[in-house]
Coordinates of C-alpha atoms in Angstrom, one line a residue:
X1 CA -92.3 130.1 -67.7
X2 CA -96.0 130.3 -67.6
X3 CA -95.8 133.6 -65.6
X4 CA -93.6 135.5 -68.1
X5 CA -96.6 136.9 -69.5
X6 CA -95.0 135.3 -73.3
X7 CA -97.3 132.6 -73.3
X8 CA -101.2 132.8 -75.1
X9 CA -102.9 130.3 -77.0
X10 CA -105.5 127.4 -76.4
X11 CA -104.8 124.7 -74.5
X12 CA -106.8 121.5 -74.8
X13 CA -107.7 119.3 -72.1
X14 CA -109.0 115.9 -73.4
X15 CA -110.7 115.0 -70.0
X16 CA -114.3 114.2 -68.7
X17 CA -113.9 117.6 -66.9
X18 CA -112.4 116.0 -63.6
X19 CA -112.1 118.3 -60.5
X20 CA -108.4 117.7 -61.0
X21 CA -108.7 118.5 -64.7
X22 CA -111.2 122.0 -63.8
X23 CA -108.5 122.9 -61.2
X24 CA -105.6 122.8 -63.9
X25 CA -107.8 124.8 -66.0
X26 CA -108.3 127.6 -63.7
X27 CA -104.9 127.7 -62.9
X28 CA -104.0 127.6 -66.9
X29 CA -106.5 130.5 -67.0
X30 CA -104.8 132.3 -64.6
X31 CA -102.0 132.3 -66.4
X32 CA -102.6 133.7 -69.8
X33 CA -103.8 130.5 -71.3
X34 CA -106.9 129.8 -72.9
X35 CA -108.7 126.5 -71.7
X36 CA -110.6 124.4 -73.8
X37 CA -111.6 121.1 -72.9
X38 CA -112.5 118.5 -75.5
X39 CA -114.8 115.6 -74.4
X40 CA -114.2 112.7 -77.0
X41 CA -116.7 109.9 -74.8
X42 CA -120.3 111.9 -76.2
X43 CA -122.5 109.3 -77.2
X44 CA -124.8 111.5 -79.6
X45 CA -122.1 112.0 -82.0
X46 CA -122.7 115.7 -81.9
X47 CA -120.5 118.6 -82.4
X48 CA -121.2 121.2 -80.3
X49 CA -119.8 123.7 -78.1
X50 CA -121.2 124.0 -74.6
X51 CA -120.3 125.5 -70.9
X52 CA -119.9 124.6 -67.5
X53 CA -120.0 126.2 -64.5
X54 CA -116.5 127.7 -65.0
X55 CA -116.4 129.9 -68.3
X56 CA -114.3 127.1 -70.0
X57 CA -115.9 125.8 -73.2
X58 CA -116.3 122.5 -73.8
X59 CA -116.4 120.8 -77.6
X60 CA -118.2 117.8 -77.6
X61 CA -118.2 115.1 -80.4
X62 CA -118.4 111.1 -80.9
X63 CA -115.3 109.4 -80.0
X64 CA -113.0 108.0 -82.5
X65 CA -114.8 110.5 -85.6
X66 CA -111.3 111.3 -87.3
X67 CA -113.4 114.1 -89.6
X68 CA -115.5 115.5 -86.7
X69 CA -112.0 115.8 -85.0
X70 CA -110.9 117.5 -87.8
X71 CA -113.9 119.5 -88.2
X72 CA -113.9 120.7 -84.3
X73 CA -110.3 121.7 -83.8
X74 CA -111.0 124.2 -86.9
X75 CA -113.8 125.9 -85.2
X76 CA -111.9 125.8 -81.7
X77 CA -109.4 127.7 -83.9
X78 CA -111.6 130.6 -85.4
X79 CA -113.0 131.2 -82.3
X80 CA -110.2 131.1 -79.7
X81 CA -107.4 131.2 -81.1
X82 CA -104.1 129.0 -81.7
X83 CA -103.5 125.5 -80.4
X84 CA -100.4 126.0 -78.4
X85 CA -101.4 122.7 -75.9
X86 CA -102.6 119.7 -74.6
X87 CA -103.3 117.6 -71.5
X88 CA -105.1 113.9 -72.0
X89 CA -106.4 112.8 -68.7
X90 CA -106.2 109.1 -68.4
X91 CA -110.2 108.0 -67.9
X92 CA -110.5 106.6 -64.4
X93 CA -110.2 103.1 -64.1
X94 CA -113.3 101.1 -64.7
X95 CA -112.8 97.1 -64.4
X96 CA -116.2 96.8 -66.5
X97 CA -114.6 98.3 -69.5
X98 CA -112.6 95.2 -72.0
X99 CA -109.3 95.5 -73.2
X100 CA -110.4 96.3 -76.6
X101 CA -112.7 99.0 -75.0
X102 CA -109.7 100.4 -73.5
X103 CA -107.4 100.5 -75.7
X104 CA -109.8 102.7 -77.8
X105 CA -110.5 105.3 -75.2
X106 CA -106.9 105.9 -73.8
X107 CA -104.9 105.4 -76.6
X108 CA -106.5 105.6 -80.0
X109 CA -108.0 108.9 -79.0
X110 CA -104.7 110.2 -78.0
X111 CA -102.9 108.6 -81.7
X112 CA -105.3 110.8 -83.2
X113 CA -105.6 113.6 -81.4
X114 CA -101.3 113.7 -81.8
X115 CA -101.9 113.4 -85.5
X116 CA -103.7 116.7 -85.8
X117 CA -102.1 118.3 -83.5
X118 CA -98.9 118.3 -85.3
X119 CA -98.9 120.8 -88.0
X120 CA -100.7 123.4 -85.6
X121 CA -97.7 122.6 -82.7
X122 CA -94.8 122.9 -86.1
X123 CA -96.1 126.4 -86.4
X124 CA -93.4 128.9 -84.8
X125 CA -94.7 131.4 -82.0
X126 CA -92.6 134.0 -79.4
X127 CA -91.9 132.1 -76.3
X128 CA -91.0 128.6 -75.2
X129 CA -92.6 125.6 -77.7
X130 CA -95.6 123.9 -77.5
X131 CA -96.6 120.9 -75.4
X132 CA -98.1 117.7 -75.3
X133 CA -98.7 115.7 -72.1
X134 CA -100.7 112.8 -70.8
X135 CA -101.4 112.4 -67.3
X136 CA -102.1 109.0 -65.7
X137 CA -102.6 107.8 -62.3
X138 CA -100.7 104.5 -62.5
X139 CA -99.1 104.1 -59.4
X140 CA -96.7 107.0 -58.4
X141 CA -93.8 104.3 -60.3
X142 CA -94.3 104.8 -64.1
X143 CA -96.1 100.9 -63.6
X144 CA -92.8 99.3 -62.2
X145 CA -94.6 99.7 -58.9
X146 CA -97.5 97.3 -57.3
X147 CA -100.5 99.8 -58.0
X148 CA -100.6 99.4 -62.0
X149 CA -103.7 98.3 -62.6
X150 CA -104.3 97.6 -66.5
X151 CA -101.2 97.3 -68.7
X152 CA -103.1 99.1 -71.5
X153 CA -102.8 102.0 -70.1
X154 CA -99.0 102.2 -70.4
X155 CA -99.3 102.5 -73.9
X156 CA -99.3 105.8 -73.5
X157 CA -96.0 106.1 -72.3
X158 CA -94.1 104.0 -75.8
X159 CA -96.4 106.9 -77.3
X160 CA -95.3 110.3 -75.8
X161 CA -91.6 108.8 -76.1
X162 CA -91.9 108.4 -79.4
X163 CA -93.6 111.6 -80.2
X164 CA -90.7 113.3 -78.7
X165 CA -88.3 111.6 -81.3
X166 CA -90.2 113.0 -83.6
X167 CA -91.1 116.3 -82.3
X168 CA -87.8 117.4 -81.4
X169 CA -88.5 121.4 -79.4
X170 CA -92.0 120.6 -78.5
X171 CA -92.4 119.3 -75.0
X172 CA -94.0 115.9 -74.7
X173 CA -94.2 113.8 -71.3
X174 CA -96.2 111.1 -69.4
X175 CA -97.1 112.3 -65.8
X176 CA -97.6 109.6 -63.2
X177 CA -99.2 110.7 -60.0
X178 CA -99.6 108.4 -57.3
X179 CA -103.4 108.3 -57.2
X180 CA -102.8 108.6 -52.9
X181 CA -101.4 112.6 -54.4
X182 CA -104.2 115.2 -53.3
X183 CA -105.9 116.8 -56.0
X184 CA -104.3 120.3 -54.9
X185 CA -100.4 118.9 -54.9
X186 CA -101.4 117.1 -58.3
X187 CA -102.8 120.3 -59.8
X188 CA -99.1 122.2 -58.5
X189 CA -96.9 118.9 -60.1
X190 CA -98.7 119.0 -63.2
X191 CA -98.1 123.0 -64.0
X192 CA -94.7 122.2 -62.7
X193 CA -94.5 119.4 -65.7
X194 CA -95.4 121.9 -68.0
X195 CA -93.2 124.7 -67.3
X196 CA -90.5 122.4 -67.5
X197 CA -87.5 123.4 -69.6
X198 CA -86.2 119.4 -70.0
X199 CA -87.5 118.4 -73.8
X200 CA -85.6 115.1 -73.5
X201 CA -87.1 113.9 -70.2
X202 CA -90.5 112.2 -71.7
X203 CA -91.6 110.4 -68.6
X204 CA -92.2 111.5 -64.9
X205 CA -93.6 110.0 -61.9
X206 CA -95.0 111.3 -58.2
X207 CA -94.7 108.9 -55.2
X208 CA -95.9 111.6 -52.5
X209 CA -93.6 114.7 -52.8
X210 CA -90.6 112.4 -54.9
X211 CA -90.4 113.0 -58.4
X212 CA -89.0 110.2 -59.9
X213 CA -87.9 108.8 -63.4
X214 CA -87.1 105.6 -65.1
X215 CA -82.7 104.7 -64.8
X216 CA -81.7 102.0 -66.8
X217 CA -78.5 100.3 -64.9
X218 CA -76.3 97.0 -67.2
X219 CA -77.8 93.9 -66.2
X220 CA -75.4 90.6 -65.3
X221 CA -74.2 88.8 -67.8
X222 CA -76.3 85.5 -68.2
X223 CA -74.5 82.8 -67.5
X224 CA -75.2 79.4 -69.4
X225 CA -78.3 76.8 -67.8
X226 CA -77.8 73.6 -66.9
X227 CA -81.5 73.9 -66.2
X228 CA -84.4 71.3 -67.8
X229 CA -87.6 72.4 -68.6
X230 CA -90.2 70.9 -66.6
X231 CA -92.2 67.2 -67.7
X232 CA -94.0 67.1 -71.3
X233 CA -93.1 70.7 -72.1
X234 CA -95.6 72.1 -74.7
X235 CA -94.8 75.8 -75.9
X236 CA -97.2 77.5 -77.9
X237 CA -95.7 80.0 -80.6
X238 CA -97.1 82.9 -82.4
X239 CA -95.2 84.4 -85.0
X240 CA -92.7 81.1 -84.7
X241 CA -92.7 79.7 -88.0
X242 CA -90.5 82.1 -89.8
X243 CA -88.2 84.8 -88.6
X244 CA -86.3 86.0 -85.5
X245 CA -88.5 83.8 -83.6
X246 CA -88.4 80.6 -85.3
X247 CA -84.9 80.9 -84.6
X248 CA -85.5 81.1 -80.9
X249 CA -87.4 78.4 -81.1
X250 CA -84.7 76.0 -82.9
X251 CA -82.0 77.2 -80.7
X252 CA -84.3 75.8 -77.6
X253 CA -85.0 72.5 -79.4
X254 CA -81.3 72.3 -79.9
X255 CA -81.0 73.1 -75.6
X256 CA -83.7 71.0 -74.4
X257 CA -87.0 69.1 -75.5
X258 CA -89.8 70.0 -76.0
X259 CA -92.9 70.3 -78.0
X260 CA -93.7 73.4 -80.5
X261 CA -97.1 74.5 -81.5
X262 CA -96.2 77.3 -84.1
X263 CA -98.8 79.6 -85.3
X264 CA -98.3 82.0 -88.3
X265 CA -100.8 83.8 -91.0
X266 CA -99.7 82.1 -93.6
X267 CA -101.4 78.8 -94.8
X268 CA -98.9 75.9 -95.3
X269 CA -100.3 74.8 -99.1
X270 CA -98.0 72.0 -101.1
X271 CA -95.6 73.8 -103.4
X272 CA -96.7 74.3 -107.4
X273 CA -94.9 72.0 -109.6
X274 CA -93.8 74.5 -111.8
X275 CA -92.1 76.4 -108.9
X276 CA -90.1 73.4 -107.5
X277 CA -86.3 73.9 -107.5
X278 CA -86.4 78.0 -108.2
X279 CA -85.2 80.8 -106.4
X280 CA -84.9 84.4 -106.5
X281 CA -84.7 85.7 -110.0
X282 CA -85.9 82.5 -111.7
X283 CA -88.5 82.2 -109.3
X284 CA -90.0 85.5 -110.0
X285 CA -89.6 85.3 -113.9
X286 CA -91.3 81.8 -113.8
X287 CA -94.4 83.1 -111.7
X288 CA -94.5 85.6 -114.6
X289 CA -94.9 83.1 -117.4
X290 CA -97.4 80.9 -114.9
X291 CA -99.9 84.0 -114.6
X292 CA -99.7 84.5 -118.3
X293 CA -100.5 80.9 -118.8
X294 CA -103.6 80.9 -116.6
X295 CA -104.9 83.7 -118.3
X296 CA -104.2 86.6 -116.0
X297 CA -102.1 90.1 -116.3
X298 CA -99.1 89.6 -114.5
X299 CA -99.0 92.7 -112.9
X300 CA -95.9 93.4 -110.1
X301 CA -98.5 93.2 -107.0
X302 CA -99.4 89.6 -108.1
X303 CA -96.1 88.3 -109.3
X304 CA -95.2 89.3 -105.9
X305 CA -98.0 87.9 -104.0
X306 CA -97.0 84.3 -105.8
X307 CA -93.8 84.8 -104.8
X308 CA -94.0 85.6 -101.3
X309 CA -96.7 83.0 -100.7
X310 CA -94.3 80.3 -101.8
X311 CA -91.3 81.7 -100.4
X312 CA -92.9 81.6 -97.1
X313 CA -94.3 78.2 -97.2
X314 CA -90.7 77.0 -97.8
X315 CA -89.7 79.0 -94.5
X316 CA -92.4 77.3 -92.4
X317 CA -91.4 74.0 -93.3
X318 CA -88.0 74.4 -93.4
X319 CA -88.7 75.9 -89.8
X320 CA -90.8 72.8 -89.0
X321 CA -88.0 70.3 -90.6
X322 CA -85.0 72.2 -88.0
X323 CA -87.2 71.7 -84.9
X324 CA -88.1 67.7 -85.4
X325 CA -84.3 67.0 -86.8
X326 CA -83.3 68.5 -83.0
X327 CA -85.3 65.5 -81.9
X328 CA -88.3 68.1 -80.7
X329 CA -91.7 67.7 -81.9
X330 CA -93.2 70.4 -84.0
X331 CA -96.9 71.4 -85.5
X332 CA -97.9 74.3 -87.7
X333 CA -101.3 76.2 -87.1
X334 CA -102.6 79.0 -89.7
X335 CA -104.9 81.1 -87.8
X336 CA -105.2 85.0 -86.7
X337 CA -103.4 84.9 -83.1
X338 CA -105.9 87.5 -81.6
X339 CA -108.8 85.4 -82.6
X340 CA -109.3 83.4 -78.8
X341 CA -112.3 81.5 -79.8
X342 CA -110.8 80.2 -83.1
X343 CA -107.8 79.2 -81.8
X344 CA -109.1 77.4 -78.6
X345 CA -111.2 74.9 -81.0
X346 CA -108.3 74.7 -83.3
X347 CA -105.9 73.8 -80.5
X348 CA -108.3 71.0 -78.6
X349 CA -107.3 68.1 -80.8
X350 CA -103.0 69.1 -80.2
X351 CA -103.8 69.6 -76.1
X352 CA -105.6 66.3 -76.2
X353 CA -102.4 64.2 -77.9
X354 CA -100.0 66.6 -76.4
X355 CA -101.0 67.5 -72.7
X356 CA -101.4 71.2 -71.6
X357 CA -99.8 74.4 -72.7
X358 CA -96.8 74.9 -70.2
X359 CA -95.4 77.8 -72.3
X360 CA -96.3 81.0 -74.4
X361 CA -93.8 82.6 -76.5
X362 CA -95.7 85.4 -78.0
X363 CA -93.3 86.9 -81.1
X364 CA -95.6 87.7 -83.4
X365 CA -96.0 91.5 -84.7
X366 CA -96.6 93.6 -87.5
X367 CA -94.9 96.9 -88.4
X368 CA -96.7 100.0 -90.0
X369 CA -94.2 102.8 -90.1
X370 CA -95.2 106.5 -90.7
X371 CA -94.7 109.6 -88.8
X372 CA -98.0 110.3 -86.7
X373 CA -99.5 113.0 -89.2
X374 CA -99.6 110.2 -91.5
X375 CA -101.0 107.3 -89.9
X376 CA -104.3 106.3 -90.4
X377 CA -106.6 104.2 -87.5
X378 CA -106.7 101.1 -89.3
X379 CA -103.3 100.8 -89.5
X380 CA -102.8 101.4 -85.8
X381 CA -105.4 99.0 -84.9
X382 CA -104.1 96.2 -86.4
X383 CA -100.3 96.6 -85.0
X384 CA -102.2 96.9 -81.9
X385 CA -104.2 93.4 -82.3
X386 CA -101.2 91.4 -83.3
X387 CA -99.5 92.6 -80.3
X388 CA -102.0 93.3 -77.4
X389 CA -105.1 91.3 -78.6
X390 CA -102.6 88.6 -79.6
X391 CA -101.6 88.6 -76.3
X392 CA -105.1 88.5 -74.8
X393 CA -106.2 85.6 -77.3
X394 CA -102.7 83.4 -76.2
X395 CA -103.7 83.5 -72.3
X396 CA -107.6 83.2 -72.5
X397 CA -106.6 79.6 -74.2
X398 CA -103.8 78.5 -71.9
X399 CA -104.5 77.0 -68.5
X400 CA -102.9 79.6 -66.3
X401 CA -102.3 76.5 -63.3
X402 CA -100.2 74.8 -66.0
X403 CA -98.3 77.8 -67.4
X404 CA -94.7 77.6 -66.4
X405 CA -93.4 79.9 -69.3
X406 CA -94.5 83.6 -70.3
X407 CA -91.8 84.7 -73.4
X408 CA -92.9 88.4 -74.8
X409 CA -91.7 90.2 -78.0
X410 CA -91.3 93.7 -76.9
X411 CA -89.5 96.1 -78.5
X412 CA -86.8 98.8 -77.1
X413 CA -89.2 100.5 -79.4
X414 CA -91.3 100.6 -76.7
X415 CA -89.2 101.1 -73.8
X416 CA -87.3 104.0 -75.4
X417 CA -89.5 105.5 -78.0
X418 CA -88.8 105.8 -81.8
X419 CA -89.6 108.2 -84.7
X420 CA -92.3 106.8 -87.5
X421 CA -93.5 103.8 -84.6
X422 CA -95.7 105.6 -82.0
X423 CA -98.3 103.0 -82.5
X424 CA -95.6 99.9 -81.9
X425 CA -93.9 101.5 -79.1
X426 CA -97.3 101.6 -77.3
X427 CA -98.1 98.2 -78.0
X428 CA -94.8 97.2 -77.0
X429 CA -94.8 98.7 -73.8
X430 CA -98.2 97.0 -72.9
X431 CA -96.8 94.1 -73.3
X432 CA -93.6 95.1 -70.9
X433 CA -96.1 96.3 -68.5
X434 CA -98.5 93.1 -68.8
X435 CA -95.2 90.7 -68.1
X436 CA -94.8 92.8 -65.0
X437 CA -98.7 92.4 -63.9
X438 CA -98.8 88.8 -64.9
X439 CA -95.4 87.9 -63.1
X440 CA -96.8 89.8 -60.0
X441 CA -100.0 87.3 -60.0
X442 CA -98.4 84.4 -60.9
X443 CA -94.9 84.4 -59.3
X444 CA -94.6 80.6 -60.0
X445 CA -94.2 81.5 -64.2
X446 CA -91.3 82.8 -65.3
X447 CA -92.2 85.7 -67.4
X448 CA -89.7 87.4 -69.3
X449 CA -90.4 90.3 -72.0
X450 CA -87.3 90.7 -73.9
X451 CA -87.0 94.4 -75.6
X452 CA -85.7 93.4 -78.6
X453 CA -83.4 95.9 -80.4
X454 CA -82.7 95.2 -84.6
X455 CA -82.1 91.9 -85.5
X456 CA -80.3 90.8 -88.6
X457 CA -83.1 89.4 -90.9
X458 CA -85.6 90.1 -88.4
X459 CA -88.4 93.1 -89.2
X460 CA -85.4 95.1 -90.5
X461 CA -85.1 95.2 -94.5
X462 CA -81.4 96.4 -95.7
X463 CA -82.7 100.5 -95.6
X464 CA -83.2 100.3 -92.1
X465 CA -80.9 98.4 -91.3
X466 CA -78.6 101.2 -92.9
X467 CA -80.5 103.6 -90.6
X468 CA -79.8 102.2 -87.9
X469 CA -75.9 101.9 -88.5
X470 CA -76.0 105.6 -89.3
X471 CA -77.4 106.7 -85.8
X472 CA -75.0 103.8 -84.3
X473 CA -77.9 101.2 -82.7
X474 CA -76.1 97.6 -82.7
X475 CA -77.9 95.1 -84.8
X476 CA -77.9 91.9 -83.0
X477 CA -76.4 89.1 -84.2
X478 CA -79.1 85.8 -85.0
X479 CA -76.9 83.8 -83.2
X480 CA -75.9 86.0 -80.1
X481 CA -79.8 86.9 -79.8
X482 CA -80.8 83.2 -79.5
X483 CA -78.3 82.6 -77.1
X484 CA -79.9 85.1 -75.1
X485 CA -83.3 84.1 -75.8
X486 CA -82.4 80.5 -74.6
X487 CA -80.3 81.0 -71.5
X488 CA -82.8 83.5 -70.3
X489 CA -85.6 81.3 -70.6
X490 CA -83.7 78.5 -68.6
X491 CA -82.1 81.0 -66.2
X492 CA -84.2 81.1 -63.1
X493 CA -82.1 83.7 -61.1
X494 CA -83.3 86.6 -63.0
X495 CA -86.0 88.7 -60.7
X496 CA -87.2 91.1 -63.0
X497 CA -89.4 90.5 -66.5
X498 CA -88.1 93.2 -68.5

């Protein structure tokens, strides 16, 4: 406990000094601990230490400065002591702010402020373990409620349940107060949070005096559809050419008709002559003599690169030639998803034959696994624009009147957390939470976001597929998962996105 008299240190609070965040502090102080609050939003790009009118430093220094970050938490150090702590406030809720803004000040702040925290919280001290805790003001429901009011927020959640895979004895946990909670009972609930013994518990919500969790419970079975899709259905893909969800797509065609717009990274080129016919090991040894031929060093990163490229062209239109043999129309687009103006001009001449988007089936997603210490911001930013600007980029070109169809890609990633993927968990559980928001304001779309565990052949290579055996996770079966992803698209008894 906090009152044992075992616990000394610093602990951070990543806030804009709140009244609710001064209160916790004074309270913290109380208490043995050593408040420091670090404000990450300075515009002067300044490191500096400075007071309030409580004796509580304050470190300031430009947002998103990795090296200042580095630099401050080593002078916070030398002068205070260890780093035993920390609470990130969630920034109050400004509708003037974008997405991308967003995403930058309540998540990427936290990614990195995680990353350095970690070898100061692996160092053992006398008494219980460090902690790590973001508190939000969602809605009193974790976001399954009616108050959420930007799904970017929630990434904070696929965060701190991640973190705690990887941080096993160090207490990590999102905090949900109902933002009706006075700022006295929300003070008392967070040091509650804190003192809590539970490592495994990594998300908690107040709804007035109940505190409340997340309880999975089986959903029914779903039965087979007899159900059509509705007149001159056009779906648009991303991520649909190749992979689990091109599959998907098929098995639809197969179901019903309709018409594909798939979009990918990869351009669709005509196949070298010299590569016709070869596969595998002949493939690779040919691209070898090809480079030499042309005059280059056929070094292993471009042998693979001509490899790949064609090898994935021959997915896309094999792909392309399984949808149009189902009698389904198909159309390939190379394009970067998250790119809204690009891919509203690009789209124009397909609308125009074709009729209006009905449907969105949004599987595209990159993967950049490392454990948190190791990640680097680029990296996170770009799982996070496949996924969440991706997202964006889809609806800002679809005609939300004609949108019948909203199919998301999450990842039980997300919903549960997973070592070495902090930064796809939390864009997987923005897209959970945006399926919820956008089936709230638009209850006449179906909007499911499936949270996807291991497919075979999906994202997971043969080592983690082995992995995954190993802590017994069930790797779902191509066909089984398309059945799924088919019957729940046509099944319009389900009541719930996720």
């Amino acid at each position: 406990m906090l009152t044992d008299g075992s616990e000394t240190g610093i602990c951070l609070l990543s806030s804009r000094r709140s009244s609710l965040a001064l209160a916790v502090a004074r309270d913290l102080d109380s208490r043995g601990w050593t408040p420091v609050f670090l404000d990450l939003h300075s515009p002067t790009g300044e490191t500096s230490a400075e007071s309030i009118s409580e004796p509580f430093p304050v470190f300031s220094l430009q947002f998103l400065d990795e090296t200042a970050l580095q630099d401050c938490l080593k002078q916070i150090e030398s002068v205070h002591g260890d780093i035993r702590g920390c609470l990130h406030f969630q920034t109050p809720f400004d509708e003037s702010v974008s997405i991308e803004e967003r995403a930058k000040e309540e998540l990427f702040q936290a990614f990195l402020l995680a990353k350095h925290l970690k070898k100061r919280f692996a160092v053992p001290s006398p008494g219980r373990g460090p902690f790590f805790m973001a508190l939000a003001r969602f809605d009193g429901s974790l976001g399954y409620g009616s108050g959420m009011k930007d799904p970017i927020d929630h990434g904070l959640s696929g965060l701190l349940k991640s973190l705690q895979k990887e941080w096993p004895g160090i207490l990590c946990r999102l905090v949900d107060l109902d933002p009706g909670i006075s700022e006295s009972d929300a003070k008392s609930k967070v040091l509650t949070e804190i003192c809590d013994a539970d490592l495994m518990l990594n998300e908690v919500a107040y709804l007035g005096d109940q505190r409340r969790t997340v309880k999975l419970v089986p959903a029914p079975e779903t039965a087979p559809s007899t159900k059509t899709l509705e007149k001159n259905p056009v779906f648009l893909v991303s991520g649909g050419a190749r992979g689990v969800t091109a599959e998907c797509v098929i098995n639809l065609a197969q179901t019903v008709f309709a018409r594909f717009i798939l979009l990918g990274r990869t351009p669709l080129e005509e196949e070298p002559d010299w590569a016709v016919g070869l596969e595998n090991q002949a493939l690779q040894q040919r691209a070898i003599e090809f480079l030499k031929e042309s005059g280059e060093k056929p070094t292993p990163q471009k042998v693979r690169k001509a490899v790949s490229m064609i090898e994935a062209n021959r997915s896309i239109s094999s792909t392309l030639m399984r949808i149009r043999n189902t009698g389904a129309e198909a159309e390939y687009i190379a394009t970067d998803v998250a790119d809204a103006g690009a891919l509203g001009k690009i789209l124009k001449p397909l609308i125009k034959k074709w009729g209006p988007v009905t449907g969105i089936i949004h599987g595209a997603g990159v993967l950049s696994d490392q454990w948190i210490e190791n990640k680097n911001l680029k990296e996170i930013q770009q799982v996070f624009h496949t996924k969440v600007d991706g997202l964006n980029a889809l609806l800002k070109v679809a005609d939300p009147a004609s949108l019948r169809h909203l199919i998301l890609f999450s990842s039980a990633a997300g919903f549960f957390g997973n070592a070495g993927q902090t930064d796809y968990a939390a864009a997987n559980e923005i897209l959970n939470q945006a399926a919820i928001e956008y089936q709230n304001n638009h209850p006449d779309c179906r909007v499911i976001s499936f949270n996807w565990g291991p497919w075979e052949g999906g994202m997971v290579n043969e080592e983690l597929k082995k992995l995954f055996e190993e802590r017994g996770v069930f790797v779902i079966p191509v066909e089984q998962g398309t059945r799924i992803f088919t019957e729940s698209l046509l099944n319009s008894e389900q009541d719930h996105p996720l």
